[in-house]
């Protein structure tokens, strides 16, 4: 007996939009975008506003054990056409308990990547006390980013520029985290807090300053490749830049004689160089070179900037100054622009072009 199917009786096929075939997910969520720590993330109100832009995750302002007021005002400046920002905030933050409480009280309603940024200033005892609050069963934090690159602390140099000191600090952090993870496993087992009594530790990452020499990328990559860190976030603002108001014949910000961290579109080439430099340096180290993910940061304000970051080798991308200039809505706009670029180029996912930057051919005479 032959069977016929009456096609007129079936529901019309839903229209498949081309965009729906384009997948811009990253290792931590549905898009590659998060905020750069420091931008729209210092208070509950700012973090809530940030979430309205629907980033894949949110990262808190770098925090310290106790709240800090930061540097005197004026400490932030924006170029009138948005091409750069200068800041010397000086780590104003409401303390680790405040940000931890944010995630604890809003855990049920947020399904994005929750990252806490911890300022590492030395002495290490404060950092260890912060870690002991976070590395516990039941604490809803997916990642801890160690900020070793704050440029704006009076009388303090950027830790990550002193390589022997950096090596020692990272080794100390690793040992402390491993101790706390073992303790959390034991506690979870005893109290059976999860159904199976297990504990999943957060991912650990490092926020780096811009480096300038190719050898720097190799040395830092070699240093951290065998360690527990699963991501680097590169770059922090470009340190000790100076913007002058020629009419007033004075600096545009007050702290540290007017020197501050430069951000915005103007720093993108430096950020791209750092992403590419680390991508190549990890690759040179051989297997398992892709263990450490790269979050590209610096001068991202359009979909094309994200495309370039990923082409250079970034696994994910953060938005800094543009969030300050435009607000949380820029995240959705940048994602849409990125999808449009992929559609135009015929890509369906970020993996298809990640790291595949070509070097332009040498000219022939
Ligand atoms: O608070 C700041 O001045 C600051 C920090 Br902690 C940082 O990591 N990067 C930056 O540009 N400013």
CSV table of C-alpha atoms and ligand atoms in Angstrom, one decimal:
chain,number,residue,atom,x,y,z
A,1,UNK,CA,0.0,0.0,0.0
A,2,UNK,CA,1.5,3.3,-0.9
A,3,UNK,CA,1.2,6.2,1.5
A,4,UNK,CA,0.8,9.8,0.5
A,5,UNK,CA,1.4,12.8,2.7
A,6,UNK,CA,-1.0,15.7,2.4
A,7,UNK,CA,1.5,18.6,2.6
A,8,UNK,CA,-1.3,21.2,2.5
A,9,UNK,CA,-2.3,19.9,6.0
A,10,UNK,CA,1.0,20.6,7.7
A,11,UNK,CA,2.0,23.7,9.6
A,12,UNK,CA,3.9,26.2,7.5
A,13,UNK,CA,7.7,25.9,7.9
A,14,UNK,CA,9.1,28.6,10.2
A,15,UNK,CA,11.2,31.1,8.4
A,16,UNK,CA,14.9,30.5,9.2
A,17,UNK,CA,16.7,33.7,9.5
A,18,UNK,CA,20.3,33.6,8.2
A,19,UNK,CA,21.5,35.1,11.5
A,20,UNK,CA,20.1,32.1,13.4
A,21,UNK,CA,22.8,30.0,11.7
A,22,UNK,CA,25.5,32.2,13.1
A,23,UNK,CA,26.8,31.2,16.5
A,24,UNK,CA,28.8,33.8,18.3
A,25,UNK,CA,29.1,31.8,21.6
A,26,UNK,CA,32.3,31.8,23.5
A,27,UNK,CA,33.8,29.5,26.1
A,28,UNK,CA,31.8,31.3,28.9
A,29,UNK,CA,28.5,32.1,27.3
A,30,UNK,CA,26.2,32.9,24.4
A,31,UNK,CA,28.4,35.8,23.1
A,32,UNK,CA,32.1,36.6,23.4
A,33,UNK,CA,31.4,39.9,25.4
A,34,UNK,CA,31.9,40.8,29.0
A,35,UNK,CA,32.7,44.1,30.7
A,36,UNK,CA,36.3,45.0,31.6
A,37,UNK,CA,36.6,45.2,35.3
A,38,UNK,CA,36.3,48.8,36.4
A,39,UNK,CA,33.6,49.8,33.9
A,40,UNK,CA,30.0,49.9,35.0
A,41,UNK,CA,30.6,47.5,37.8
A,42,UNK,CA,31.4,49.3,41.1
A,43,UNK,CA,28.0,49.2,42.7
A,44,UNK,CA,24.9,46.9,42.7
A,45,UNK,CA,23.1,49.6,40.6
A,46,UNK,CA,25.9,49.6,38.0
A,47,UNK,CA,26.1,45.8,37.9
A,48,UNK,CA,22.3,45.6,37.4
A,49,UNK,CA,22.5,48.1,34.6
A,50,UNK,CA,25.4,46.2,33.0
A,51,UNK,CA,23.2,43.1,32.9
A,52,UNK,CA,20.5,44.9,30.9
A,53,UNK,CA,23.0,45.0,28.0
A,54,UNK,CA,23.0,41.2,28.1
A,55,UNK,CA,26.7,40.4,28.2
A,56,UNK,CA,27.8,36.8,28.4
A,57,UNK,CA,29.1,37.5,31.9
A,58,UNK,CA,29.9,40.3,34.4
A,59,UNK,CA,33.1,41.1,36.2
A,60,UNK,CA,33.1,43.2,39.4
A,61,UNK,CA,35.3,46.3,40.0
A,62,UNK,CA,38.7,45.1,41.4
A,63,UNK,CA,38.2,44.9,45.1
A,64,UNK,CA,40.2,44.9,48.3
A,65,UNK,CA,39.5,43.3,51.7
A,66,UNK,CA,38.2,46.6,53.0
A,67,UNK,CA,36.4,49.4,51.1
A,68,UNK,CA,38.6,52.1,49.6
A,69,UNK,CA,37.6,55.7,48.6
A,70,UNK,CA,40.2,55.8,45.8
A,71,UNK,CA,42.0,58.9,44.5
A,72,UNK,CA,40.8,62.5,44.7
A,73,UNK,CA,38.7,63.9,41.9
A,74,UNK,CA,38.8,64.8,39.1
A,75,UNK,CA,40.1,61.3,38.3
A,76,UNK,CA,38.3,60.3,35.1
A,77,UNK,CA,38.3,62.1,31.7
A,78,UNK,CA,36.7,61.4,28.4
A,79,UNK,CA,37.7,62.7,24.9
A,80,UNK,CA,34.7,64.7,23.5
A,81,UNK,CA,34.5,62.5,20.4
A,82,UNK,CA,35.0,59.3,22.5
A,83,UNK,CA,38.3,58.3,21.1
A,84,UNK,CA,40.0,57.9,24.4
A,85,UNK,CA,39.6,58.0,28.2
A,86,UNK,CA,42.1,58.7,31.0
A,87,UNK,CA,41.6,57.5,34.5
A,88,UNK,CA,43.3,57.5,37.8
A,89,UNK,CA,40.5,56.1,40.0
A,90,UNK,CA,42.9,54.6,42.5
A,91,UNK,CA,40.9,51.4,43.1
A,92,UNK,CA,37.7,52.9,44.7
A,93,UNK,CA,35.6,49.9,45.7
A,94,UNK,CA,33.1,48.8,48.3
A,95,UNK,CA,35.1,45.8,49.6
A,96,UNK,CA,35.1,42.1,48.8
A,97,UNK,CA,32.0,41.3,51.0
A,98,UNK,CA,29.9,43.8,49.0
A,99,UNK,CA,30.6,42.2,45.6
A,100,UNK,CA,30.3,38.7,47.0
A,101,UNK,CA,27.0,39.6,48.5
A,102,UNK,CA,25.9,40.8,45.0
A,103,UNK,CA,26.4,37.4,43.5
A,104,UNK,CA,25.0,35.6,46.5
A,105,UNK,CA,21.8,37.5,46.6
A,106,UNK,CA,21.2,37.6,42.9
A,107,UNK,CA,22.4,34.0,42.1
A,108,UNK,CA,19.0,32.6,41.2
A,109,UNK,CA,18.2,35.2,38.7
A,110,UNK,CA,21.5,35.4,36.8
A,111,UNK,CA,22.8,32.7,34.5
A,112,UNK,CA,25.8,34.6,33.0
A,113,UNK,CA,29.5,34.1,33.9
A,114,UNK,CA,30.1,35.6,37.3
A,115,UNK,CA,33.7,36.9,37.7
A,116,UNK,CA,35.2,38.6,40.7
A,117,UNK,CA,38.2,40.8,40.2
A,118,UNK,CA,40.6,40.9,43.1
A,119,UNK,CA,43.2,43.5,43.4
A,120,UNK,CA,46.6,42.1,44.2
A,121,UNK,CA,48.6,44.8,45.9
A,122,UNK,CA,50.9,42.9,48.3
A,123,UNK,CA,51.1,42.1,51.2
A,124,UNK,CA,49.4,38.8,50.2
A,125,UNK,CA,47.6,38.3,53.5
A,126,UNK,CA,44.7,40.5,52.3
A,127,UNK,CA,44.4,38.6,49.0
A,128,UNK,CA,44.4,35.2,50.9
A,129,UNK,CA,41.6,36.4,53.2
A,130,UNK,CA,39.5,37.4,50.1
A,131,UNK,CA,40.1,34.1,48.5
A,132,UNK,CA,39.1,32.3,51.7
A,133,UNK,CA,35.7,34.0,51.4
A,134,UNK,CA,35.2,32.9,47.8
A,135,UNK,CA,36.7,29.5,47.6
A,136,UNK,CA,33.9,27.7,49.5
A,137,UNK,CA,31.2,25.3,48.7
A,138,UNK,CA,28.0,27.0,47.5
A,139,UNK,CA,29.5,30.4,46.6
A,140,UNK,CA,28.1,31.4,43.2
A,141,UNK,CA,31.3,32.7,41.6
A,142,UNK,CA,32.5,31.2,38.3
A,143,UNK,CA,35.8,32.9,38.0
A,144,UNK,CA,38.4,34.9,39.9
A,145,UNK,CA,40.5,37.4,38.1
A,146,UNK,CA,43.7,38.6,39.8
A,147,UNK,CA,44.4,42.2,38.9
A,148,UNK,CA,48.2,42.5,38.8
A,149,UNK,CA,48.2,45.6,36.6
A,150,UNK,CA,46.5,48.6,38.3
A,151,UNK,CA,48.4,51.6,37.0
A,152,UNK,CA,47.1,54.2,39.4
A,153,UNK,CA,48.3,53.6,42.9
A,154,UNK,CA,50.4,56.3,44.4
A,155,UNK,CA,53.8,55.1,45.3
A,156,UNK,CA,53.3,51.6,43.8
A,157,UNK,CA,54.6,50.2,40.6
A,158,UNK,CA,52.7,47.8,38.4
A,159,UNK,CA,53.3,44.4,39.9
A,160,UNK,CA,53.2,42.5,36.6
A,161,UNK,CA,56.1,44.5,35.2
A,162,UNK,CA,58.5,43.0,37.7
A,163,UNK,CA,58.8,39.4,36.3
A,164,UNK,CA,60.7,37.8,39.2
A,165,UNK,CA,58.1,39.3,41.7
A,166,UNK,CA,55.3,38.2,39.4
A,167,UNK,CA,56.5,34.7,39.3
A,168,UNK,CA,56.7,34.5,43.1
A,169,UNK,CA,53.2,36.1,43.5
A,170,UNK,CA,51.6,33.7,41.0
A,171,UNK,CA,53.2,30.7,42.7
A,172,UNK,CA,52.0,31.9,46.1
A,173,UNK,CA,48.5,32.5,44.8
A,174,UNK,CA,48.4,29.0,43.2
A,175,UNK,CA,49.5,27.4,46.4
A,176,UNK,CA,46.9,29.2,48.5
A,177,UNK,CA,44.1,28.5,46.0
A,178,UNK,CA,45.0,24.8,45.9
A,179,UNK,CA,44.9,24.7,49.7
A,180,UNK,CA,41.5,26.4,49.8
A,181,UNK,CA,40.2,24.2,47.0
A,182,UNK,CA,41.2,21.0,48.9
A,183,UNK,CA,39.5,22.5,52.0
A,184,UNK,CA,36.3,23.3,50.1
A,185,UNK,CA,36.3,19.7,48.6
A,186,UNK,CA,36.5,18.3,52.2
A,187,UNK,CA,33.8,20.6,53.5
A,188,UNK,CA,31.5,19.8,50.6
A,189,UNK,CA,32.0,16.1,51.2
A,190,UNK,CA,31.3,16.5,55.0
A,191,UNK,CA,28.2,18.6,54.6
A,192,UNK,CA,27.0,17.1,51.3
A,193,UNK,CA,26.0,20.6,50.3
A,194,UNK,CA,25.6,19.6,46.7
A,195,UNK,CA,23.6,16.4,46.0
A,196,UNK,CA,26.8,14.5,45.4
A,197,UNK,CA,28.9,16.3,48.0
A,198,UNK,CA,31.3,17.6,45.4
A,199,UNK,CA,32.8,21.1,44.9
A,200,UNK,CA,33.6,22.9,41.6
A,201,UNK,CA,36.3,25.5,42.0
A,202,UNK,CA,36.1,28.8,40.1
A,203,UNK,CA,38.3,29.4,37.0
A,204,UNK,CA,41.4,31.6,37.8
A,205,UNK,CA,42.7,34.3,35.5
A,206,UNK,CA,45.2,37.2,35.5
A,207,UNK,CA,44.6,40.8,34.3
A,208,UNK,CA,47.8,41.9,32.6
A,209,UNK,CA,49.2,45.3,31.7
A,210,UNK,CA,50.3,46.0,28.1
A,211,UNK,CA,53.7,44.5,27.3
A,212,UNK,CA,56.0,46.0,24.7
A,213,UNK,CA,58.6,43.4,23.6
A,214,UNK,CA,57.9,40.1,21.9
A,215,UNK,CA,60.2,38.5,24.5
A,216,UNK,CA,57.8,39.6,27.2
A,217,UNK,CA,55.0,37.6,25.8
A,218,UNK,CA,57.2,34.5,25.6
A,219,UNK,CA,58.5,34.9,29.1
A,220,UNK,CA,55.1,35.5,30.7
A,221,UNK,CA,53.5,32.7,28.6
A,222,UNK,CA,56.2,30.3,29.7
A,223,UNK,CA,55.8,31.3,33.3
A,224,UNK,CA,52.0,30.8,33.5
A,225,UNK,CA,51.6,27.9,31.0
A,226,UNK,CA,52.2,25.1,33.7
A,227,UNK,CA,50.2,26.9,36.4
A,228,UNK,CA,46.5,26.6,37.4
A,229,UNK,CA,45.4,29.8,35.5
A,230,UNK,CA,42.9,29.1,32.8
A,231,UNK,CA,42.7,32.6,31.3
A,232,UNK,CA,44.6,35.9,30.8
A,233,UNK,CA,42.8,39.2,30.3
A,234,UNK,CA,45.0,41.5,28.2
A,235,UNK,CA,45.3,44.5,28.3
A,236,UNK,CA,44.6,46.8,31.3
A,237,UNK,CA,44.7,50.5,30.5
A,238,UNK,CA,48.0,51.9,29.1
A,239,UNK,CA,49.8,53.2,32.2
A,240,UNK,CA,51.1,56.7,32.9
A,241,UNK,CA,49.6,58.5,29.9
A,242,UNK,CA,49.2,62.3,30.1
A,243,UNK,CA,46.5,64.4,28.6
A,244,UNK,CA,46.9,68.2,28.7
A,245,UNK,CA,44.2,70.9,28.5
A,246,UNK,CA,46.2,73.5,26.5
A,247,UNK,CA,43.7,76.4,27.2
A,248,UNK,CA,44.0,76.0,30.9
A,249,UNK,CA,47.6,74.8,30.7
A,250,UNK,CA,46.9,72.0,33.1
A,251,UNK,CA,46.4,68.2,33.3
A,252,UNK,CA,42.8,66.9,32.8
A,253,UNK,CA,42.9,64.7,35.9
A,254,UNK,CA,44.3,65.5,39.4
A,255,UNK,CA,45.9,62.4,41.0
A,256,UNK,CA,49.6,61.4,40.4
A,257,UNK,CA,50.6,64.7,38.8
A,258,UNK,CA,48.0,64.0,36.1
A,259,UNK,CA,49.3,60.7,34.9
A,260,UNK,CA,46.7,58.0,34.3
A,261,UNK,CA,45.6,54.8,32.5
A,262,UNK,CA,44.7,55.4,28.9
A,263,UNK,CA,41.8,53.6,27.4
A,264,UNK,CA,39.4,53.8,24.4
A,265,UNK,CA,39.7,53.3,20.6
A,266,UNK,CA,43.2,54.8,20.6
A,267,UNK,CA,44.7,51.9,22.4
A,268,UNK,CA,43.3,49.1,20.1
A,269,UNK,CA,46.6,48.5,18.2
A,270,UNK,CA,48.4,47.9,21.5
A,271,UNK,CA,45.7,45.6,22.7
A,272,UNK,CA,45.7,43.6,19.4
A,273,UNK,CA,49.5,43.3,19.6
A,274,UNK,CA,49.2,41.9,23.1
A,275,UNK,CA,46.5,39.4,22.2
A,276,UNK,CA,48.4,38.3,19.1
A,277,UNK,CA,51.7,38.2,21.0
A,278,UNK,CA,50.3,35.9,23.7
A,279,UNK,CA,48.4,33.8,21.2
A,280,UNK,CA,51.7,33.1,19.3
A,281,UNK,CA,53.7,32.7,22.5
A,282,UNK,CA,51.3,30.0,23.8
A,283,UNK,CA,51.3,28.3,20.4
A,284,UNK,CA,55.1,28.2,20.4
A,285,UNK,CA,55.1,26.4,23.7
A,286,UNK,CA,53.3,23.5,22.0
A,287,UNK,CA,50.6,21.2,23.5
A,288,UNK,CA,48.5,22.0,25.5
A,289,UNK,CA,48.9,25.6,24.4
A,290,UNK,CA,45.2,26.3,24.2
A,291,UNK,CA,44.6,25.5,27.9
A,292,UNK,CA,44.9,29.2,28.7
A,293,UNK,CA,42.2,31.3,27.1
A,294,UNK,CA,42.8,34.9,26.1
A,295,UNK,CA,40.3,37.7,26.8
A,296,UNK,CA,41.1,40.6,24.6
A,297,UNK,CA,40.6,44.1,26.0
A,298,UNK,CA,41.4,47.6,24.8
A,299,UNK,CA,39.6,49.9,22.4
A,300,UNK,CA,36.6,47.7,21.6
A,301,UNK,CA,33.7,49.8,20.6
A,302,UNK,CA,32.4,48.1,17.4
A,303,UNK,CA,31.7,44.7,16.1
A,304,UNK,CA,34.8,45.0,13.8
A,305,UNK,CA,37.0,45.5,16.9
A,306,UNK,CA,35.7,42.2,18.3
A,307,UNK,CA,36.3,40.5,14.9
A,308,UNK,CA,39.9,41.7,14.9
A,309,UNK,CA,40.5,40.6,18.4
A,310,UNK,CA,39.3,37.1,17.6
A,311,UNK,CA,41.2,37.0,14.4
A,312,UNK,CA,44.3,37.9,16.4
A,313,UNK,CA,43.6,34.9,18.7
A,314,UNK,CA,41.2,36.1,21.5
A,315,UNK,CA,38.8,33.5,22.9
A,316,UNK,CA,36.6,36.2,24.3
A,317,UNK,CA,36.5,40.0,24.4
A,318,UNK,CA,35.8,42.7,27.0
A,319,UNK,CA,34.4,46.2,26.6
A,320,UNK,CA,35.8,49.0,28.8
A,321,UNK,CA,35.8,52.7,27.9
A,322,UNK,CA,32.8,52.3,25.5
A,323,UNK,CA,30.6,51.1,28.4
A,324,UNK,CA,31.5,54.3,30.2
A,325,UNK,CA,30.8,56.4,27.1
A,326,UNK,CA,27.7,54.7,25.8
A,327,UNK,CA,26.2,52.7,28.6
A,328,UNK,CA,25.2,49.0,28.8
A,329,UNK,CA,23.3,49.2,25.5
A,330,UNK,CA,26.6,49.1,23.5
A,331,UNK,CA,26.9,45.4,24.2
A,332,UNK,CA,23.9,44.4,22.2
A,333,UNK,CA,24.9,46.8,19.4
A,334,UNK,CA,28.4,45.4,19.2
A,335,UNK,CA,27.0,41.8,19.1
A,336,UNK,CA,24.7,42.8,16.3
A,337,UNK,CA,27.5,44.4,14.3
A,338,UNK,CA,29.7,41.3,14.9
A,339,UNK,CA,26.9,39.0,13.6
A,340,UNK,CA,26.5,41.2,10.5
A,341,UNK,CA,30.3,40.9,9.8
A,342,UNK,CA,30.1,37.1,10.1
A,343,UNK,CA,27.1,37.1,7.8
A,344,UNK,CA,28.8,39.2,5.2
A,345,UNK,CA,32.0,37.1,5.3
A,346,UNK,CA,30.1,33.8,5.3
A,347,UNK,CA,31.3,32.6,8.7
A,348,UNK,CA,29.0,30.6,11.0
A,349,UNK,CA,31.1,30.7,14.2
A,350,UNK,CA,34.0,32.4,15.9
A,351,UNK,CA,36.1,29.2,15.8
A,352,UNK,CA,36.2,29.4,12.0
A,353,UNK,CA,38.6,32.4,12.0
A,354,UNK,CA,40.0,32.6,15.5
A,355,UNK,CA,43.7,33.2,15.5
A,356,UNK,CA,43.9,32.9,11.6
A,357,UNK,CA,45.4,36.3,11.1
A,358,UNK,CA,47.5,36.4,7.9
A,359,UNK,CA,50.7,38.4,7.6
A,360,UNK,CA,50.6,40.5,4.4
A,361,UNK,CA,53.0,39.2,1.8
A,362,UNK,CA,56.4,40.9,1.2
A,363,UNK,CA,56.4,43.2,-1.7
A,364,UNK,CA,58.2,42.0,-4.8
A,365,UNK,CA,60.1,44.4,-7.1
B,1,LIG,O1,41.0,51.9,39.9
B,1,LIG,C1,41.8,52.2,39.0
B,1,LIG,O2,42.4,53.3,39.0
B,1,LIG,C2,42.1,51.3,37.9
B,1,LIG,C3,42.4,50.0,38.0
B,1,LIG,BR1,42.2,49.1,39.7
B,1,LIG,C4,42.8,49.2,36.9
B,1,LIG,O3,43.1,48.0,37.0
B,1,LIG,N1,42.9,49.8,35.7
B,1,LIG,C5,42.6,51.1,35.6
B,1,LIG,O4,42.7,51.7,34.5
B,1,LIG,N2,42.2,51.9,36.7
